[in-house]
Structures are given as C-alpha cells and as structure tokens.
Coordinates of N, CA and C in Angstrom, one line a residue:
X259 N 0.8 -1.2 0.0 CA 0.0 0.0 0.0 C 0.9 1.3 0.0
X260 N 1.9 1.5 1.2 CA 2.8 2.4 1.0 C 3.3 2.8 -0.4
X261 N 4.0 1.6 -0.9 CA 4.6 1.8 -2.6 C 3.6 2.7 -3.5
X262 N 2.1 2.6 -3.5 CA 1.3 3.3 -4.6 C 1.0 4.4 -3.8
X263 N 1.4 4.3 -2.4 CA 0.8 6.2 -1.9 C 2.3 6.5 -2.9
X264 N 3.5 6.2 -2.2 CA 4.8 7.1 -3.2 C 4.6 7.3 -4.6
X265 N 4.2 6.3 -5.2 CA 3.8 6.4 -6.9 C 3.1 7.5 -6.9
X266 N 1.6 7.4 -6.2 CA 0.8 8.5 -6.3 C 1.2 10.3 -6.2
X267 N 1.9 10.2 -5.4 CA 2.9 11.5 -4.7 C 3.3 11.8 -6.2
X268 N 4.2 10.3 -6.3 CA 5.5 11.3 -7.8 C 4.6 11.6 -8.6
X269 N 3.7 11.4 -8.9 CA 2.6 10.9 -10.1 C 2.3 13.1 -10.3
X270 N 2.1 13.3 -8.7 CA 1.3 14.2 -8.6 C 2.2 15.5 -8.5
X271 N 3.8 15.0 -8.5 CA 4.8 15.9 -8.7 C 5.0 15.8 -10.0
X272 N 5.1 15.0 -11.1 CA 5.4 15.2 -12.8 C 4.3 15.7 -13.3
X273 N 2.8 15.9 -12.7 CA 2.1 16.3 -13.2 C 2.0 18.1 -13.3
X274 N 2.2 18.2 -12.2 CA 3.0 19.9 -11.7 C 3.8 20.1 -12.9
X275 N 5.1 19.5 -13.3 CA 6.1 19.6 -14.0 C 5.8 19.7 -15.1
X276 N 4.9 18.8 -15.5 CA 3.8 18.6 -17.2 C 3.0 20.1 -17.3
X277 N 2.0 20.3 -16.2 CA 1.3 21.6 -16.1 C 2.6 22.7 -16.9
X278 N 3.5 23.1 -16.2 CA 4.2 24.1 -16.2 C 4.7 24.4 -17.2
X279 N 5.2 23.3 -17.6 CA 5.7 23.0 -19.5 C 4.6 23.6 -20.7
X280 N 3.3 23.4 -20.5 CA 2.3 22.9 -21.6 C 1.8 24.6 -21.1
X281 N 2.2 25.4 -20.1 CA 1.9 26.8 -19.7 C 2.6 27.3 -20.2
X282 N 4.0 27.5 -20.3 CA 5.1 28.0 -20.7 C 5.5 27.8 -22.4
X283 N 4.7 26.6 -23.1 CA 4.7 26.7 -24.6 C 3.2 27.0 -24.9
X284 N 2.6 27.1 -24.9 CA 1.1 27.8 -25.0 C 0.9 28.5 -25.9
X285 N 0.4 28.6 -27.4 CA 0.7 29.5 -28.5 C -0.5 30.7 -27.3
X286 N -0.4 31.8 -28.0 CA -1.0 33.1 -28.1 C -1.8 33.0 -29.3
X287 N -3.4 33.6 -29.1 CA -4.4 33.4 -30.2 C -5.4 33.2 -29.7
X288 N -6.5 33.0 -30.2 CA -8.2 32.1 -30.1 C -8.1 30.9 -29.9
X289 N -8.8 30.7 -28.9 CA -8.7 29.2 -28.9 C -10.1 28.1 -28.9
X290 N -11.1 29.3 -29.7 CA -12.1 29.0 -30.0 C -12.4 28.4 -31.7
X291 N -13.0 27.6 -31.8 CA -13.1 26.8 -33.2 C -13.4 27.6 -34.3
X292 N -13.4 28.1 -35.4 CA -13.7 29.1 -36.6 C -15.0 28.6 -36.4
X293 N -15.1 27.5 -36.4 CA -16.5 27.2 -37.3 C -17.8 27.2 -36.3
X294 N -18.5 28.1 -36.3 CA -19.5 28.1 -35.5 C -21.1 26.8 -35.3
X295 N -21.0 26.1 -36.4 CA -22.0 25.7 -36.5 C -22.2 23.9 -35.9
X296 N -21.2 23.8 -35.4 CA -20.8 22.9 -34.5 C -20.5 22.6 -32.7
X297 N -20.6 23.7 -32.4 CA -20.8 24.4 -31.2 C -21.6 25.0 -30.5
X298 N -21.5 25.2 -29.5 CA -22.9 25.3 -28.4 C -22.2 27.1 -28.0
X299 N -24.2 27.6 -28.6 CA -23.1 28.9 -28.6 C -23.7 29.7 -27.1
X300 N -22.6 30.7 -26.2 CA -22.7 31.0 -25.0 C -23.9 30.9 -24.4
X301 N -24.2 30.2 -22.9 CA -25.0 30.3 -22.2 C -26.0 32.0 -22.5
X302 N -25.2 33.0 -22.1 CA -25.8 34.2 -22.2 C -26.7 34.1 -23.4
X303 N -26.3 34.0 -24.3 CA -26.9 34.3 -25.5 C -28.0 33.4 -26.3
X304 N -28.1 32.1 -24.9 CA -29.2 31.2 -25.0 C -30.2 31.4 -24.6
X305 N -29.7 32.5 -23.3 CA -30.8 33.0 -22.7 C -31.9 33.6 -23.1
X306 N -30.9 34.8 -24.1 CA -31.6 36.1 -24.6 C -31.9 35.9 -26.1
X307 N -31.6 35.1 -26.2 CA -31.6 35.4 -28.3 C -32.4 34.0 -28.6
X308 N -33.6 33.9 -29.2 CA -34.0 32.9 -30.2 C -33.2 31.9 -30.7
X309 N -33.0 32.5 -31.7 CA -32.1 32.1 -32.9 C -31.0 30.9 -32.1
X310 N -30.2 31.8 -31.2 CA -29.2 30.8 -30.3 C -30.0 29.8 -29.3
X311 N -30.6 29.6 -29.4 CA -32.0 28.7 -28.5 C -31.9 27.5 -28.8
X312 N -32.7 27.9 -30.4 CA -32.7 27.0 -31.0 C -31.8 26.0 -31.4
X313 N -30.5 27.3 -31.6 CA -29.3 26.4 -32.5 C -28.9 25.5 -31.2
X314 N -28.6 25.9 -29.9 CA -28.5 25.0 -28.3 C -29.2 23.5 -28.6
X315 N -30.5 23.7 -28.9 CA -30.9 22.8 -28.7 C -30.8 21.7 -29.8
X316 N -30.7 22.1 -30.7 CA -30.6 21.1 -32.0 C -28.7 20.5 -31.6
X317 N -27.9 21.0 -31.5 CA -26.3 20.9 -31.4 C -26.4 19.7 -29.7
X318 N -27.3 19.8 -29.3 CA -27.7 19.1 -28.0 C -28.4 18.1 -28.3
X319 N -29.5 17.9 -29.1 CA -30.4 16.8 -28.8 C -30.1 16.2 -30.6
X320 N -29.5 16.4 -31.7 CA -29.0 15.5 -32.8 C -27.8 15.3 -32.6
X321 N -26.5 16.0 -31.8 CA -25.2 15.7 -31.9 C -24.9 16.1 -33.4
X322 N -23.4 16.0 -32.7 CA -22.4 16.4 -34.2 C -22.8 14.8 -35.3
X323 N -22.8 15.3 -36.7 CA -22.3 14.0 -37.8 C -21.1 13.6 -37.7
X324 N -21.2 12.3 -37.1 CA -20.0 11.6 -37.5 C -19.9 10.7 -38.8
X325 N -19.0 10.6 -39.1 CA -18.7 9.6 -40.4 C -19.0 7.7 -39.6
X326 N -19.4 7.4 -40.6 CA -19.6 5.8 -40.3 C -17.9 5.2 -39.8
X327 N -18.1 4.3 -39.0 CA -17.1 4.1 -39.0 C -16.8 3.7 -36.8
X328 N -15.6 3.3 -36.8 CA -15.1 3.3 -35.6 C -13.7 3.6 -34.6
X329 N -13.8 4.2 -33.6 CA -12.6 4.7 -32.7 C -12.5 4.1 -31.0
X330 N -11.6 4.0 -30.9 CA -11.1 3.9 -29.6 C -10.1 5.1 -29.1
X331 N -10.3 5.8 -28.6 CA -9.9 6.5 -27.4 C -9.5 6.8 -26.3
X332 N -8.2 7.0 -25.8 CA -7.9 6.3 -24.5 C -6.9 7.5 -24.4
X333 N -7.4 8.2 -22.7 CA -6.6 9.2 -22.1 C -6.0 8.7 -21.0
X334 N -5.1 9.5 -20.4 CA -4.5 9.4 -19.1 C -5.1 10.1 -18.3
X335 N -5.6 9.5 -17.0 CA -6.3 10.3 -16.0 C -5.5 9.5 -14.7
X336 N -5.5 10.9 -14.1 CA -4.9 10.3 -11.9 C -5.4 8.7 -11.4
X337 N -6.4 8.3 -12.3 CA -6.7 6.6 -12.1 C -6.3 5.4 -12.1
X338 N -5.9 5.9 -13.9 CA -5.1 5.1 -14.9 C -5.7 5.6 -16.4
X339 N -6.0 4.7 -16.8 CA -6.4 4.7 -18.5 C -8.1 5.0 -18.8
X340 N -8.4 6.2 -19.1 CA -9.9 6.4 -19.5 C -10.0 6.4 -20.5
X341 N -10.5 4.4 -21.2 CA -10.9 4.3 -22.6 C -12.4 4.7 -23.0
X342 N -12.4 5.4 -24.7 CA -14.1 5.2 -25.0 C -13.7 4.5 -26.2
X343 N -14.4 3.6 -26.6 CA -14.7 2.8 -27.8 C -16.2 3.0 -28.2
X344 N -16.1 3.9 -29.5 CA -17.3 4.6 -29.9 C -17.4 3.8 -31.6
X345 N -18.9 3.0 -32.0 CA -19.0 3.0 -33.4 C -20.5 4.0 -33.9
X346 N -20.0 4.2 -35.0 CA -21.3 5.2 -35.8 C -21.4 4.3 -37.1
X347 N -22.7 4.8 -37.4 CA -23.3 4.2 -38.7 C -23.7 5.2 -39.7
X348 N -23.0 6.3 -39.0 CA -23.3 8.0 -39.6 C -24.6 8.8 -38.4
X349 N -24.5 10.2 -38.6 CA -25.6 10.6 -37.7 C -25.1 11.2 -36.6
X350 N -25.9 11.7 -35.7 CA -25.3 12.2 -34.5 C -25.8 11.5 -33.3
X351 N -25.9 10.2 -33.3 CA -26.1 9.3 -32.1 C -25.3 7.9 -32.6
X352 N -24.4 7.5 -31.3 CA -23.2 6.5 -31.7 C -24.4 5.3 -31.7
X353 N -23.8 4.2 -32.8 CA -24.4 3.0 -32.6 C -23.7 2.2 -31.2
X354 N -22.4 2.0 -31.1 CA -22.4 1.8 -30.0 C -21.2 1.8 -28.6
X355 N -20.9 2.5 -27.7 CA -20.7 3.4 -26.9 C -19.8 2.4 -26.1
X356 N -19.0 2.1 -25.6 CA -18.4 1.4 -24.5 C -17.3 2.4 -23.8
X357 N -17.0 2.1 -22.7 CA -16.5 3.0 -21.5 C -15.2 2.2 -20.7
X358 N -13.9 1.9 -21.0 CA -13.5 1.4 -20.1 C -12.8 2.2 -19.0
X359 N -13.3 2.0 -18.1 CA -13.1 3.2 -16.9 C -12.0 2.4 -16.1
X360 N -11.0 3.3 -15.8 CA -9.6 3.0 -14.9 C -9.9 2.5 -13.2
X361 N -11.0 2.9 -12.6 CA -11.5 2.1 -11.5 C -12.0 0.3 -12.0
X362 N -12.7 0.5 -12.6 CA -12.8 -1.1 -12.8 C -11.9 -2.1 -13.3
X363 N -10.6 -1.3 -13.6 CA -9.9 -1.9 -14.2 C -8.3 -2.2 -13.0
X364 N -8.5 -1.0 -12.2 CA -8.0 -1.1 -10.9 C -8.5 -2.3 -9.8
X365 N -9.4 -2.5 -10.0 CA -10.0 -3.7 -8.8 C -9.8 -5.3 -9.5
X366 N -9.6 -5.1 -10.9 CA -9.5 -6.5 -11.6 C -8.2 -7.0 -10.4
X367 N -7.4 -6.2 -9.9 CA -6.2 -7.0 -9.3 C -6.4 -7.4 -8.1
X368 N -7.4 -7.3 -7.6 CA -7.7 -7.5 -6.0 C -7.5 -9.3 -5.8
X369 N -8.4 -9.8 -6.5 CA -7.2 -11.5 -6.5 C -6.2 -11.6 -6.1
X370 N -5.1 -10.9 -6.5 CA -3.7 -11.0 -6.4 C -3.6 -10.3 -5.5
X371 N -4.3 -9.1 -4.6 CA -3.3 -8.6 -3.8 C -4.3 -9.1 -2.1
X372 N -5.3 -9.9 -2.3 CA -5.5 -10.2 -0.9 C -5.4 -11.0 -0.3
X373 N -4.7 -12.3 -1.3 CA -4.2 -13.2 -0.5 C -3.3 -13.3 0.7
X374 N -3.4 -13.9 1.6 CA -2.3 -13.8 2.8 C -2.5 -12.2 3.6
X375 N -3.1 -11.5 3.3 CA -3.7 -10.5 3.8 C -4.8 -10.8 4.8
X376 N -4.8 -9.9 6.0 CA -5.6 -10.2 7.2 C -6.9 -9.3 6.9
X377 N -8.2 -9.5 7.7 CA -9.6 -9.0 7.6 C -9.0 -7.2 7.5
X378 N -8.0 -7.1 8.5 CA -8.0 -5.7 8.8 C -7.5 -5.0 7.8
X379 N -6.9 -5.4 6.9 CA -5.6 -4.8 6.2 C -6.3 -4.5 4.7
X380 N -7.6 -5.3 4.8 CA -8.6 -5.0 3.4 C -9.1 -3.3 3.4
X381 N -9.3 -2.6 4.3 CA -9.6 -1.1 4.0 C -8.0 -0.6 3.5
X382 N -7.3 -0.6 4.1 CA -6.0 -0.1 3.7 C -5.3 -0.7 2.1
X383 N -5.5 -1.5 2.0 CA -5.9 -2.2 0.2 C -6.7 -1.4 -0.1
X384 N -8.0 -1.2 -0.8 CA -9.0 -0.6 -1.1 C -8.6 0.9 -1.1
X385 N -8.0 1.3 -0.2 CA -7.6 2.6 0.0 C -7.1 3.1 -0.7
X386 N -5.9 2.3 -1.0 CA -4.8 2.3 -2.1 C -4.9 2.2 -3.4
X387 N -6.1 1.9 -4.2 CA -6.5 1.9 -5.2 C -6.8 3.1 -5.6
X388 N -7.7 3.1 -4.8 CA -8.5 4.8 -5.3 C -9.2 4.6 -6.3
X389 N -10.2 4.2 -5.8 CA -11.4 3.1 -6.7 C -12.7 4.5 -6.5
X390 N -13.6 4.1 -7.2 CA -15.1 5.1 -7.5 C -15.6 3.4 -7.4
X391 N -16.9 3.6 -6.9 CA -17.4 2.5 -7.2 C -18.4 2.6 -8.3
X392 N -18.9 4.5 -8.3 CA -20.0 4.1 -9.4 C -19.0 4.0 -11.2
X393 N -18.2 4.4 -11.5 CA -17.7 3.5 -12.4 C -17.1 2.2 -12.6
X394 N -17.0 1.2 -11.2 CA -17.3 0.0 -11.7 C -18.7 -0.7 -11.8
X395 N -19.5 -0.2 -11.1 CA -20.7 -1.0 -11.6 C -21.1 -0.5 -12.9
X396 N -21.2 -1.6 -13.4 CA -21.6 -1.6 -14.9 C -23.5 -2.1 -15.3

C-alpha cells in the first residue's frame, strides 16, 4: 500500500512539471473553433436570443455528424487509463458506446493482492487503489 501512496505522490509531482511546461509553450491566439456551426453557442446568448435557443438545442439533442465508422480513445487520467470505444453508422447518435473506466480496471487485481492479507488490512488495500465504485458497476 505504501509503494502506490509514493507512486501517487510522484505521479502528482510530474504532473505539476507537465502543467508548467504545456503553460510556458502555450501559442498566443483564439482558442475558439472558426466554425460556429458545430458548437454550443454562450449560455448568455441562449438565454436572450431565439435564434441561439434554437441552435442549443438542435447541437444538443441531434449531436455532431459523425462519419460511419469506428474509434477507440484512450486518455491518461490520476486513475489510470480512461478508454471510449465509440461505433457510428453516420448521424449524430453513436451505434455503440463502450467506456472502459480505470476504477474497474484497478479492482480486476484484487485477486492478487489479498491473499495472505488479514480482515484488517482490506480497508488499507482498497484505499490504495483509489477506486469510485459508481464506475465500476456496470
């Protein structure tokens, strides 16, 4: 348990280091999309304007066109690995959606680490994961 608090620590010092870097090359410019018609345009102006209402709600309830086809996607997050495995058949609603979330994928090892371990020493395990439980129930 100790070993993954110090992992976690360094984890949480190169991430400082990563911040600072990706601040310090940062172009200067917009960092807003050209193309408006794909985007959700300001709360404010959902409020007050028609037009932007409408466009909210259509950009919200048909989604972007994706091209047919399939992706897998996988970030680094403080967990571990946050996969999405997304297929389309075109349209703006995925045919079909899978999630592999770094908490469920964290507890697959509990097998291995509670053998020979005592009743007591199971919160201090668990601890050390740094588990959600509502992303492992599936």
């Amino acid at each position: 348990c100790y070993d993954r608090y110090l992992v976690r620590i360094e984890e949480m010092r190169q991430s400082v280091r990563i911040l600072r870097q990706v601040i310090d090359k940062l172009p200067g410019g917009p960092i807003n999309a050209a193309d408006w018609k794909n985007m959700e345009p300001p709360k404010s102006h959902v409020l007050t304007k028609m037009e932007e209402l409408i466009h909210h709600f259509i950009v919200v309830t048909e989604g972007l066109d994706a091209p047919p086809g399939e992706v897998y996607f996988a970030a680094e997050n403080p967990k571990g690995e946050l996969g999405f495995y997304i297929q389309s058949r075109g349209g703006g609603v995925p045919y079909r959606l899978k999630i592999r979330s770094p908490s469920f994928v964290n507890l697959s090892i509990l097998p291995e680490l509670l053998p020979g371990c005592m009743v007591s020493d199971i919160p201090a395990v668990l601890g050390s994961l740094d588990f959600v439980m509502g992303e492992c129930d599936r």
